[in-house]
Short mmCIF file of C-alpha atoms in Angstrom, two decimals:
data_model
loop_
_atom_site.label_atom_id
_atom_site.label_comp_id
_atom_site.label_asym_id
_atom_site.label_seq_id
_atom_site.Cartn_x
_atom_site.Cartn_y
_atom_site.Cartn_z
CA MET A 1 -57.29 19.65 56.74
CA PRO A 2 -56.83 16.21 55.17
CA ALA A 3 -54.05 14.25 56.84
CA GLU A 4 -52.83 12.80 53.57
CA LEU A 5 -51.86 16.27 52.29
CA GLY A 6 -48.87 18.11 53.70
CA THR A 7 -47.39 21.60 53.54
CA GLU A 8 -45.86 20.73 50.17
CA ASP A 9 -49.45 20.59 48.85
CA GLU A 10 -50.53 23.88 50.45
CA PHE A 11 -50.94 27.21 48.64
CA ARG A 12 -50.27 30.31 50.72
CA ILE A 13 -51.61 33.41 48.95
CA LEU A 14 -51.32 36.97 50.24
CA VAL A 15 -54.45 38.84 49.10
CA ALA A 16 -54.42 42.64 48.99
CA THR A 17 -56.45 45.24 47.15
CA ASP A 18 -57.00 48.96 46.63
CA ASN A 19 -53.39 50.02 47.15
CA HIS A 20 -54.07 53.32 45.33
CA LEU A 21 -50.41 54.05 44.68
CA GLY A 22 -49.91 57.72 43.95
CA TYR A 23 -52.83 58.94 46.03
CA GLN A 24 -52.10 62.44 47.38
CA GLU A 25 -48.50 62.06 46.13
CA LYS A 26 -48.08 65.84 45.96
CA HIS A 27 -49.23 66.34 49.56
CA GLY A 28 -46.33 67.36 51.76
CA GLU A 29 -47.35 65.13 54.68
CA ARG A 30 -49.30 62.26 53.08
CA GLY A 31 -47.43 61.88 49.79
CA SER A 32 -45.61 58.63 50.64
CA ASP A 33 -48.39 56.87 52.60
CA SER A 34 -49.54 54.54 49.83
CA MET A 35 -46.00 53.49 48.89
CA THR A 36 -45.02 52.86 52.51
CA THR A 37 -47.93 50.50 53.08
CA PHE A 38 -47.43 48.78 49.72
CA GLU A 39 -43.85 48.01 50.76
CA GLU A 40 -45.17 46.55 54.01
CA ILE A 41 -47.49 44.28 52.01
CA LEU A 42 -44.56 43.02 49.93
CA GLN A 43 -42.56 42.40 53.10
CA LEU A 44 -45.49 40.52 54.66
CA ALA A 45 -45.59 38.20 51.66
CA HIS A 46 -42.05 37.09 52.47
CA GLU A 47 -42.58 36.95 56.23
CA LYS A 48 -45.68 34.77 55.79
CA GLU A 49 -43.86 32.62 53.22
CA ALA A 50 -46.56 33.23 50.62
CA ASP A 51 -46.36 31.42 47.30
CA PHE A 52 -47.62 34.48 45.45
CA ILE A 53 -49.39 37.81 45.89
CA LEU A 54 -52.89 38.37 44.52
CA LEU A 55 -53.88 42.01 43.96
CA GLY A 56 -57.57 42.70 43.49
CA GLY A 57 -57.47 45.95 41.51
CA ASP A 58 -56.69 49.66 41.94
CA LEU A 59 -52.98 49.14 42.36
CA PHE A 60 -52.71 52.73 41.08
CA HIS A 61 -55.02 55.55 42.11
CA GLU A 62 -55.22 56.87 38.54
CA ASN A 63 -55.33 55.17 35.17
CA LYS A 64 -52.53 57.50 34.09
CA PRO A 65 -50.19 57.45 37.11
CA SER A 66 -47.24 59.82 37.20
CA ARG A 67 -43.85 58.62 36.07
CA ASN A 68 -42.59 59.03 39.62
CA CYS A 69 -45.36 56.74 40.88
CA VAL A 70 -44.65 54.04 38.28
CA ILE A 71 -40.90 54.22 38.97
CA GLN A 72 -41.34 53.85 42.74
CA CYS A 73 -43.75 50.95 42.27
CA SER A 74 -41.35 49.23 39.85
CA GLN A 75 -38.46 49.66 42.27
CA LEU A 76 -40.41 48.02 45.10
CA LEU A 77 -41.53 45.12 42.92
CA LYS A 78 -37.98 44.63 41.70
CA LYS A 79 -36.67 44.68 45.29
CA TYR A 80 -39.16 42.18 46.74
CA CYS A 81 -40.25 40.03 43.79
CA LEU A 82 -36.92 39.21 42.10
CA GLY A 83 -34.45 36.77 43.59
CA ASP A 84 -33.21 33.18 43.73
CA ARG A 85 -36.09 31.76 45.79
CA PRO A 86 -37.71 29.05 43.63
CA VAL A 87 -41.39 29.24 42.71
CA ALA A 88 -42.97 26.23 44.41
CA PHE A 89 -46.02 25.80 42.16
CA GLU A 90 -46.74 25.11 38.50
CA TYR A 91 -48.57 27.19 35.93
CA LEU A 92 -50.74 24.92 33.77
CA SER A 93 -53.03 27.06 31.60
CA ASP A 94 -52.59 28.78 28.23
CA PRO A 95 -50.86 32.17 28.61
CA SER A 96 -52.44 33.44 25.39
CA GLN A 97 -55.84 33.08 27.09
CA ASP A 98 -54.74 34.60 30.40
CA PHE A 99 -52.49 37.53 29.60
CA CYS A 100 -52.96 40.40 27.15
CA MET A 101 -49.35 40.85 26.04
CA GLN A 102 -47.79 40.75 22.60
CA GLU A 103 -45.78 37.72 23.75
CA PRO A 104 -47.93 36.37 26.59
CA ARG A 105 -46.23 34.30 29.27
CA VAL A 106 -46.28 34.02 33.05
CA ASN A 107 -43.31 35.99 34.29
CA PHE A 108 -41.63 33.15 36.22
CA HIS A 109 -41.38 31.20 32.97
CA ASP A 110 -39.32 33.96 31.39
CA PRO A 111 -35.72 32.67 31.15
CA ASN A 112 -34.40 36.24 31.41
CA LEU A 113 -35.99 36.85 34.83
CA ASN A 114 -35.45 35.42 38.31
CA ILE A 115 -38.89 35.70 39.91
CA ALA A 116 -38.96 34.87 43.61
CA MET A 117 -42.43 36.21 44.48
CA PRO A 118 -44.96 36.13 41.62
CA VAL A 119 -47.66 38.80 41.62
CA PHE A 120 -51.02 38.33 39.88
CA SER A 121 -53.25 41.36 39.47
CA ILE A 122 -56.41 42.56 37.76
CA HIS A 123 -57.24 46.21 37.13
CA GLY A 124 -59.85 48.19 39.05
CA ASN A 125 -61.98 51.19 38.21
CA HIS A 126 -59.19 53.64 39.14
CA ASP A 127 -56.46 52.05 36.99
CA ASP A 128 -58.91 51.00 34.25
CA ILE A 129 -57.95 50.68 30.59
CA SER A 130 -57.98 53.99 28.70
CA GLY A 131 -56.10 56.12 26.23
CA LEU A 132 -54.47 55.26 22.93
CA GLY A 133 -54.80 51.54 22.26
CA ASP A 134 -57.00 50.99 25.33
CA THR A 135 -54.09 50.17 27.61
CA ALA A 136 -53.82 49.94 31.37
CA ALA A 137 -51.03 51.16 33.62
CA LEU A 138 -50.61 47.56 34.80
CA GLU A 139 -49.41 46.66 31.32
CA LEU A 140 -46.25 48.70 31.92
CA LEU A 141 -45.42 46.44 34.85
CA SER A 142 -46.53 43.35 32.95
CA VAL A 143 -44.31 44.06 29.94
CA ALA A 144 -41.39 44.62 32.32
CA GLY A 145 -42.04 41.18 33.81
CA LEU A 146 -42.77 42.49 37.30
CA ILE A 147 -46.39 41.31 37.56
CA ASN A 148 -48.81 38.99 35.78
CA TYR A 149 -51.73 41.13 34.60
CA PHE A 150 -54.83 39.06 33.90
CA GLY A 151 -58.61 39.37 33.90
CA ARG A 152 -58.88 41.97 31.17
CA TRP A 153 -62.18 41.68 29.34
CA THR A 154 -63.62 44.18 26.84
CA ASP A 155 -66.57 42.30 25.34
CA LEU A 156 -69.29 43.46 27.72
CA LYS A 157 -72.02 41.65 25.81
CA SER A 158 -70.71 38.32 26.99
CA VAL A 159 -68.39 37.82 29.95
CA ARG A 160 -66.55 34.51 29.73
CA LEU A 161 -63.62 33.87 32.02
CA ALA A 162 -60.76 31.45 31.42
CA PRO A 163 -59.15 30.56 34.78
CA VAL A 164 -55.46 30.76 35.54
CA LEU A 165 -54.67 27.13 36.42
CA LEU A 166 -52.05 26.51 39.12
CA GLN A 167 -50.89 23.38 40.92
CA LYS A 168 -48.79 22.79 44.01
CA GLY A 169 -48.28 19.16 44.91
CA GLN A 170 -51.72 17.55 44.90
CA THR A 171 -53.59 20.85 45.25
CA LYS A 172 -55.02 22.35 42.07
CA LEU A 173 -56.20 25.94 41.97
CA ALA A 174 -58.36 27.73 39.38
CA LEU A 175 -57.90 31.49 39.67
CA TYR A 176 -60.67 33.54 38.04
CA GLY A 177 -60.11 37.25 37.52
CA LEU A 178 -62.28 39.96 36.00
CA GLY A 179 -61.04 43.53 35.68
CA ASN A 180 -63.33 46.43 36.41
CA VAL A 181 -66.78 46.15 34.83
CA ARG A 182 -69.73 48.33 35.82
CA ASP A 183 -71.48 46.86 38.86
CA GLU A 184 -74.91 47.23 37.29
CA ARG A 185 -73.90 45.06 34.37
CA LEU A 186 -72.70 42.28 36.65
CA HIS A 187 -75.62 42.59 39.05
CA ARG A 188 -77.45 39.67 37.55
CA ILE A 189 -74.40 37.46 38.08
CA PHE A 190 -73.20 38.57 41.51
CA THR A 191 -76.23 39.15 43.74
CA GLY A 192 -76.73 38.90 47.45
CA GLY A 193 -74.21 38.00 50.12
CA ASN A 194 -72.28 40.20 52.53
CA ARG A 195 -68.96 41.53 51.31
CA MET A 196 -66.12 43.42 52.86
CA MET A 197 -63.66 45.82 51.15
CA GLY A 198 -59.97 45.39 51.68
CA SER A 199 -58.04 48.74 51.17
CA SER A 200 -54.48 49.64 52.20
CA VAL A 201 -54.78 53.44 52.19
CA ALA A 202 -57.60 55.85 53.07
CA THR A 203 -58.59 57.60 49.85
CA SER A 204 -61.61 59.41 51.27
CA LEU A 205 -62.30 60.84 54.69
CA CYS A 206 -65.40 58.80 55.45
CA ASP A 207 -66.48 56.42 58.20
CA ALA A 208 -65.90 53.30 56.06
CA GLU A 209 -62.23 54.22 55.53
CA ALA A 210 -61.65 54.66 59.28
CA LYS A 211 -61.80 50.91 59.85
CA PRO A 212 -58.55 48.99 60.57
CA LYS A 213 -56.64 48.11 57.40
CA ALA A 214 -55.55 44.55 56.70
CA VAL A 215 -54.56 42.06 54.02
CA GLY A 216 -55.63 38.45 53.86
CA LEU A 217 -53.54 35.29 53.94
CA LEU A 218 -55.44 32.62 52.03
CA THR A 219 -54.34 29.04 52.70
CA VAL A 220 -55.55 26.34 50.29
CA ARG A 221 -54.87 22.63 50.75
CA GLY A 222 -56.80 20.20 48.61
CA LYS A 223 -60.40 21.43 48.56
CA GLU A 224 -60.28 23.11 51.95
CA PHE A 225 -59.10 26.58 52.77
CA ARG A 226 -59.12 29.35 55.33
CA MET A 227 -58.61 33.12 55.29
CA GLU A 228 -56.54 34.82 57.97
CA SER A 229 -56.69 38.59 58.43
CA VAL A 230 -53.24 40.20 58.76
CA PRO A 231 -53.35 43.78 60.15
CA LEU A 232 -51.23 46.41 58.44
CA ARG A 233 -48.91 48.32 60.79
CA THR A 234 -47.75 51.21 58.59
CA VAL A 235 -51.19 52.72 57.92
CA ARG A 236 -51.64 56.30 59.05
CA PRO A 237 -54.02 56.54 62.05
CA PHE A 238 -57.47 57.81 61.09
CA VAL A 239 -60.42 58.82 63.26
CA PHE A 240 -63.83 59.85 61.96
CA ARG A 241 -66.67 61.26 64.05
CA THR A 242 -69.94 63.14 63.59
CA LEU A 243 -70.78 65.86 66.12
CA ARG A 244 -74.39 67.11 66.14
CA LEU A 245 -74.40 70.40 68.04
CA SER A 246 -78.10 70.22 68.90
CA GLU A 247 -77.42 67.03 70.87
CA CYS A 248 -74.45 68.35 72.89
CA ALA A 249 -75.93 68.80 76.36
CA SER A 250 -72.88 70.59 77.80
CA LEU A 251 -72.75 73.15 74.97
CA ASP A 252 -74.57 76.41 75.73
CA LEU A 253 -76.02 77.73 72.46
CA THR A 254 -77.76 80.72 74.12
CA VAL A 255 -74.62 82.78 74.69
CA ARG A 256 -74.02 85.97 72.75
CA ASP A 257 -71.08 84.70 70.69
CA VAL A 258 -72.34 81.26 69.74
CA SER A 259 -69.64 80.67 67.12
CA ALA A 260 -66.84 81.16 69.66
CA ALA A 261 -68.52 78.81 72.10
CA VAL A 262 -68.88 76.18 69.40
CA GLN A 263 -65.22 76.47 68.42
CA GLN A 264 -64.12 76.06 72.03
CA TYR A 265 -66.29 72.95 72.38
CA VAL A 266 -65.05 71.50 69.08
CA ALA A 267 -61.41 72.13 70.07
CA ALA A 268 -61.85 70.07 73.23
CA TYR A 269 -63.54 67.35 71.20
CA VAL A 270 -60.67 67.27 68.68
CA ASP A 271 -58.16 66.93 71.52
CA ASP A 272 -59.98 63.78 72.63
CA LEU A 273 -59.89 62.46 69.04
CA LEU A 274 -56.13 62.99 68.90
CA LEU A 275 -55.73 60.91 72.05
CA GLU A 276 -57.85 58.20 70.43
CA ALA A 277 -55.68 58.33 67.28
CA GLU A 278 -52.55 57.70 69.37
CA GLU A 279 -54.02 54.32 70.33
CA GLN A 280 -53.73 53.28 66.65
CA LEU A 281 -49.94 53.67 66.67
CA THR A 282 -48.34 50.26 66.22
CA GLY A 283 -44.74 51.12 66.92
CA HIS A 284 -43.65 50.41 63.34
CA GLU A 285 -40.77 52.70 62.41
CA LYS A 286 -42.36 53.64 59.06
CA GLN A 287 -45.86 54.35 60.35
CA PRO A 288 -46.73 58.08 60.03
CA ARG A 289 -47.46 59.60 63.43
CA ARG A 290 -49.66 62.52 62.41
CA PRO A 291 -53.18 61.13 62.11
CA LEU A 292 -55.98 61.83 59.70
CA VAL A 293 -58.90 63.41 61.53
CA ARG A 294 -62.32 64.11 60.05
CA LEU A 295 -64.94 65.70 62.28
CA ARG A 296 -68.30 66.32 60.68
CA VAL A 297 -70.00 69.12 62.61
CA GLU A 298 -73.76 69.35 62.04
CA TYR A 299 -75.27 72.72 62.99
CA SER A 300 -78.88 73.86 63.17
CA ASP A 301 -78.38 77.64 63.04
CA GLU A 302 -76.13 79.85 60.91
CA ASN A 303 -74.82 81.58 64.05
CA GLN A 304 -73.09 78.34 65.00
CA VAL A 305 -70.95 78.31 61.84
CA PHE A 306 -67.21 79.01 61.88
CA GLN A 307 -64.30 78.85 59.41
CA GLY A 308 -63.36 75.18 59.27
CA VAL A 309 -60.13 75.69 57.29
CA ARG A 310 -58.90 78.44 59.62
CA PHE A 311 -59.79 76.31 62.63
CA GLY A 312 -57.90 73.35 61.19
CA GLN A 313 -54.72 75.39 60.72
CA LYS A 314 -54.34 75.49 64.50
CA TYR A 315 -53.61 71.76 64.26
CA SER A 316 -51.22 71.92 61.30
CA ASP A 317 -48.40 70.42 63.40
CA ARG A 318 -50.61 67.71 64.95
CA VAL A 319 -52.74 66.28 62.10
CA ALA A 320 -52.01 65.30 58.50
CA ASN A 321 -55.04 67.03 57.00
CA PRO A 322 -55.64 70.39 58.70
CA GLU A 323 -57.14 71.81 55.50
CA ASP A 324 -60.13 69.43 55.57
CA MET A 325 -60.19 68.23 59.15
CA ILE A 326 -63.53 69.95 59.84
CA MET A 327 -66.57 69.51 57.64
CA LEU A 328 -69.53 71.74 58.49
CA LYS A 329 -72.94 70.50 57.48
CA ARG A 330 -76.37 71.87 58.25
CA GLU A 331 -78.56 69.47 60.16
CA ARG A 332 -81.51 68.28 58.08
CA THR A 333 -85.01 69.10 59.22
CA GLU A 334 -87.90 66.66 58.97
CA ALA A 335 -89.30 68.60 56.01
CA GLU A 336 -85.99 68.34 54.15
CA ALA A 337 -85.86 64.60 54.80
CA ARG A 338 -89.31 64.26 53.22
CA ALA A 339 -88.18 66.38 50.24
CA ASP A 340 -85.15 64.15 49.75
CA ALA A 341 -87.47 61.17 49.48
CA VAL A 342 -89.41 62.97 46.74
CA ASP A 343 -86.20 63.83 44.85
CA GLY A 344 -85.13 60.20 45.06
CA GLY A 345 -88.35 59.18 43.39
CA ALA A 346 -87.83 61.70 40.59
CA MET A 347 -84.31 60.38 39.99
CA ALA A 348 -85.64 56.84 39.85
CA ALA A 349 -88.08 57.96 37.17
CA VAL A 350 -85.20 59.23 35.02
CA VAL A 351 -82.96 56.22 35.58
CA GLN A 352 -85.52 53.59 34.63
CA HIS A 353 -83.26 50.56 34.48
CA GLU A 354 -79.87 49.44 35.73
CA GLU A 355 -78.18 49.33 32.32
CA MET A 356 -78.29 53.12 31.76
CA ARG A 357 -74.83 54.53 31.09
CA VAL A 358 -73.62 57.96 32.16
CA GLU A 359 -73.67 59.21 28.57
CA ASP A 360 -77.22 57.91 28.09
CA PHE A 361 -78.30 59.79 31.21
CA VAL A 362 -76.83 63.05 29.83
CA VAL A 363 -78.65 62.59 26.50
CA GLN A 364 -81.94 61.76 28.22
CA TYR A 365 -81.65 64.78 30.51
CA PHE A 366 -81.37 67.21 27.60
CA ALA A 367 -84.09 65.38 25.70
CA GLN A 368 -86.55 66.19 28.50
CA LEU A 369 -85.88 69.94 28.43
CA GLU A 370 -88.24 72.34 26.77
CA GLU A 371 -87.64 73.08 23.10
CA GLY A 372 -84.88 75.64 22.67
CA ALA A 373 -83.43 75.04 26.15
CA GLY A 374 -80.93 72.35 25.14
CA LEU A 375 -77.43 72.47 23.71
CA HIS A 376 -76.75 74.36 20.49
CA VAL A 377 -72.98 74.44 20.04
CA LEU A 378 -72.24 71.24 21.95
CA ASP A 379 -73.52 67.76 21.14
CA GLU A 380 -75.30 65.78 23.87
CA ARG A 381 -73.82 62.43 22.92
CA LYS A 382 -70.27 63.76 22.79
CA MET A 383 -70.69 65.57 26.09
CA GLY A 384 -72.02 62.31 27.53
CA VAL A 385 -68.82 60.55 26.48
CA ALA A 386 -66.78 63.29 28.19
CA VAL A 387 -68.82 63.04 31.41
CA ASN A 388 -68.38 59.26 31.35
CA ARG A 389 -64.59 59.58 31.13
CA PHE A 390 -64.60 62.26 33.85
CA VAL A 391 -66.76 60.28 36.30
CA LEU A 392 -65.66 56.70 35.72
CA LYS A 393 -62.02 57.12 34.67
CA GLN A 394 -61.28 60.37 36.57
CA GLU A 395 -59.83 62.06 33.49
CA ILE A 396 -59.92 65.57 34.91
CA GLY A 397 -59.55 67.38 31.58
CA ALA A 398 -62.04 65.26 29.62
CA ILE A 399 -64.96 67.72 29.70
CA SER A 400 -62.86 70.81 28.91
CA ASP A 401 -61.05 69.01 26.05
CA VAL A 402 -64.33 67.94 24.43
CA VAL A 403 -65.88 71.40 24.88
CA LYS A 404 -62.86 73.10 23.27
CA HIS A 405 -62.90 70.62 20.38
CA GLN A 406 -66.59 71.16 19.68
CA ILE A 407 -66.28 74.95 19.87
CA LYS A 408 -63.42 74.86 17.34
CA ARG A 409 -65.48 72.65 15.08
CA ALA A 410 -68.53 74.92 15.36
CA VAL A 411 -66.44 77.98 14.47
CA ALA A 412 -64.90 76.13 11.51
CA GLU A 413 -68.34 75.11 10.24
CA LEU A 414 -69.59 78.69 10.39
CA GLN A 415 -66.46 79.94 8.67
CA ALA A 416 -66.95 77.37 5.93
CA ARG A 417 -70.36 78.81 5.05
CA SER A 418 -70.86 81.89 2.94
CA PRO A 419 -70.48 85.14 4.91
CA LEU A 420 -73.80 86.21 3.42
CA GLU A 421 -75.53 83.28 5.14
CA VAL A 422 -74.09 83.81 8.62
CA SER A 423 -74.74 86.73 10.92
CA GLU A 424 -74.77 87.29 14.63
CA ALA A 425 -78.54 86.96 14.61
CA ASN A 426 -78.77 83.61 12.83
CA ALA A 427 -75.58 81.87 14.01
CA ARG A 428 -77.61 79.48 16.18
CA GLU A 429 -79.85 78.52 13.27
CA GLU A 430 -76.86 77.94 11.01
CA LEU A 431 -75.27 75.65 13.59
CA ALA A 432 -78.49 73.67 13.85
CA ARG A 433 -78.62 73.42 10.06
CA ALA A 434 -75.01 72.19 9.96
CA ARG A 435 -75.86 69.51 12.52
CA GLU A 436 -78.85 68.35 10.46
CA GLU A 437 -76.68 68.22 7.33
CA ARG A 438 -74.16 65.97 9.10
CA ALA A 439 -76.94 63.64 10.20
CA GLN A 440 -78.35 63.58 6.68
CA LYS A 441 -74.97 62.64 5.22
CA LYS A 442 -74.68 59.76 7.69
CA LEU A 443 -78.13 58.55 6.75
CA GLU A 444 -77.31 58.70 3.04
CA LYS A 445 -74.09 56.79 3.65
CA MET A 446 -76.03 54.14 5.53
CA ASN A 447 -78.92 53.80 3.06
CA GLY A 448 -76.97 54.31 -0.13
CA SER A 449 -77.08 57.06 -2.73
CA GLY A 450 -80.86 56.64 -3.13
CA ALA A 451 -81.65 58.26 0.19
CA THR A 452 -82.64 61.88 -0.16
CA ALA A 453 -84.32 62.98 3.05
CA ALA A 454 -84.73 62.07 6.70
CA THR A 455 -87.17 63.09 9.37
CA ALA A 456 -85.87 64.97 12.38
CA ALA A 457 -86.59 61.99 14.62
CA THR A 458 -84.63 59.63 12.37
CA ALA A 459 -81.72 62.04 12.22
CA ASP A 460 -81.68 62.45 15.99
CA LYS A 461 -81.77 58.70 16.54
CA LEU A 462 -79.03 58.15 14.00
CA ARG A 463 -76.86 60.75 15.66
CA ALA A 464 -77.52 59.35 19.14
CA ASP A 465 -76.89 55.75 18.20
CA SER A 466 -73.84 56.31 16.02
CA ASP A 467 -70.50 55.02 17.28
CA GLU A 468 -68.60 57.58 15.21
CA GLU A 469 -69.11 60.31 17.80
CA GLU A 470 -67.64 58.12 20.51
CA GLU A 471 -64.67 57.22 18.31
CA GLU A 472 -64.13 60.88 17.48
CA MET A 473 -64.21 61.86 21.15
CA ARG A 474 -61.85 59.03 22.03
CA GLY A 475 -59.39 60.54 19.57
CA VAL A 476 -59.81 63.95 21.16
CA LEU A 477 -59.26 62.62 24.67
CA GLU A 478 -56.21 60.62 23.62
CA GLY A 479 -54.54 63.68 22.15
CA GLY A 480 -55.19 62.78 18.53
CA SER A 481 -57.93 65.29 17.88
CA PRO A 482 -59.12 65.14 14.26
CA PRO A 483 -58.64 68.40 12.37
CA PRO A 484 -61.66 70.64 11.77
CA PRO A 485 -63.10 70.93 8.25
CA PRO A 486 -60.87 72.88 5.79
CA LEU A 487 -61.60 76.58 5.58
CA PRO A 488 -62.54 78.25 2.29
CA ASP A 489 -60.98 81.52 1.22
CA VAL A 490 -63.65 83.71 2.80
CA ALA A 491 -63.79 86.31 5.53
CA ALA A 492 -63.59 84.92 9.08
CA VAL A 493 -66.48 85.03 11.50
CA THR A 494 -65.63 85.56 15.18
CA ILE A 495 -67.95 84.13 17.82
CA ILE A 496 -67.51 85.10 21.46
CA SER A 497 -69.13 82.94 24.09
CA ASP A 498 -70.83 84.65 27.00
CA SER A 499 -70.60 81.57 29.22
CA ASP A 500 -67.85 80.68 31.68
CA SER A 501 -66.22 78.00 30.77
CA ASP A 502 -64.81 60.82 44.12
CA ASP A 503 -61.47 45.84 45.16
CA VAL A 504 -61.40 42.60 45.85
CA MET A 505 -64.68 41.37 47.24
CA MET A 506 -64.17 38.52 49.66
CA PRO A 507 -67.22 36.66 51.01
CA ASP A 508 -67.39 36.16 54.76
CA ASP A 509 -67.83 32.43 54.09
CA PRO A 510 -66.11 31.82 50.74
CA PRO A 511 -67.16 28.74 48.77
CA ALA A 512 -64.75 25.82 48.57
CA LEU A 513 -62.87 25.38 45.33
#
């Protein structure tokens, strides 16, 4: 580093990401894992004498975290981020450009707060903006002055970032942040390069999550910098393995009770995994001792199958996840591998370009079905919106809420028609007619009172492209469901349905500022 610059010119930034606070919070054994490691990260920031903490998204595991989760997070931030320690750097940029608050300001400029360890954070795909007013859970912490939430951007047609400008001595730092945006949309901007994922808690039992967890200490002095990996010591031990029975030379698969032989072999294998998990113990007093174990057992014959959940219960006092410790999977044959390649080609034919949204995929799927095989009570576009919220924002009740809303609306529309027009035999036709009438009204509203008719194709396109459906569904999902059409004073019609209603990206060689 340049000799003319000293430690008074050096930024020390603790970088962490994917904390997933609240993950498995109702689990008896794993409920406090994410909070324990988050507290370790806050402690490390003080031990390493960091100037501030930079969180790269997914602080919370859900965009609507429980009150208990938000309270625990707030208590930790209050404990480790407030105090008399002076902030050793300056904030130079315009807070109205950086922060989306009613009275935007960086929290250590608030005269009512004593901030000792500033925290800057963007949102991720788990704690994305949603709900009434398009708010994020991070805004709760931001309004309370506990973090500085930046990088929120909603205009996806044009992404323009204003940097957070900081200065310490002679070192100037431009901090660019962009909250979660679909990867496909940013593909043209961020392409190529090897990236690694930093995550402080295992949120899925896969091989990628079984890697050692760490945070990064970024040191910046002048235009030079380095990144130091700091291992986390409170992370629950986790081992992941795949066991292919057909390749186990010491396993005799010709015995009469093959399943029993397999279970005996797997039990010995799990014992070895538990010994391996003990090697991940760091000695930290808050590190959980019961490890996560995921063993994927691939079998080639149904006689080799056994009850994975029952088997796992034998280890209920030794592992943290006995209920899903074993995953049984049939070994793929060569013919199935070739078939998968064919299915992949068919999927590529449906998803023709990278900009296709989940809701567009749902609409296109039903459009390709034979006539009469699509949806009659439900609307494709509205169901697409529900699937989007379910997949991307993990709103578990999104699909059921939208289905219930549309069923109520369909019943109200049938009740609003003359009882002489509606019967059990023609209910489907009447619903289709009501849908066409709604599309026609929209077309007339768009074209003026002179419009009198519309082709089916025009009506379908108008319905598909209209933003009103998305706004209506947003109201439904936010709890403000619009009321169904008023009912006339006619006899009611009852319809009974016969259907039953699963980061910060840091380059290996980051560019100099």
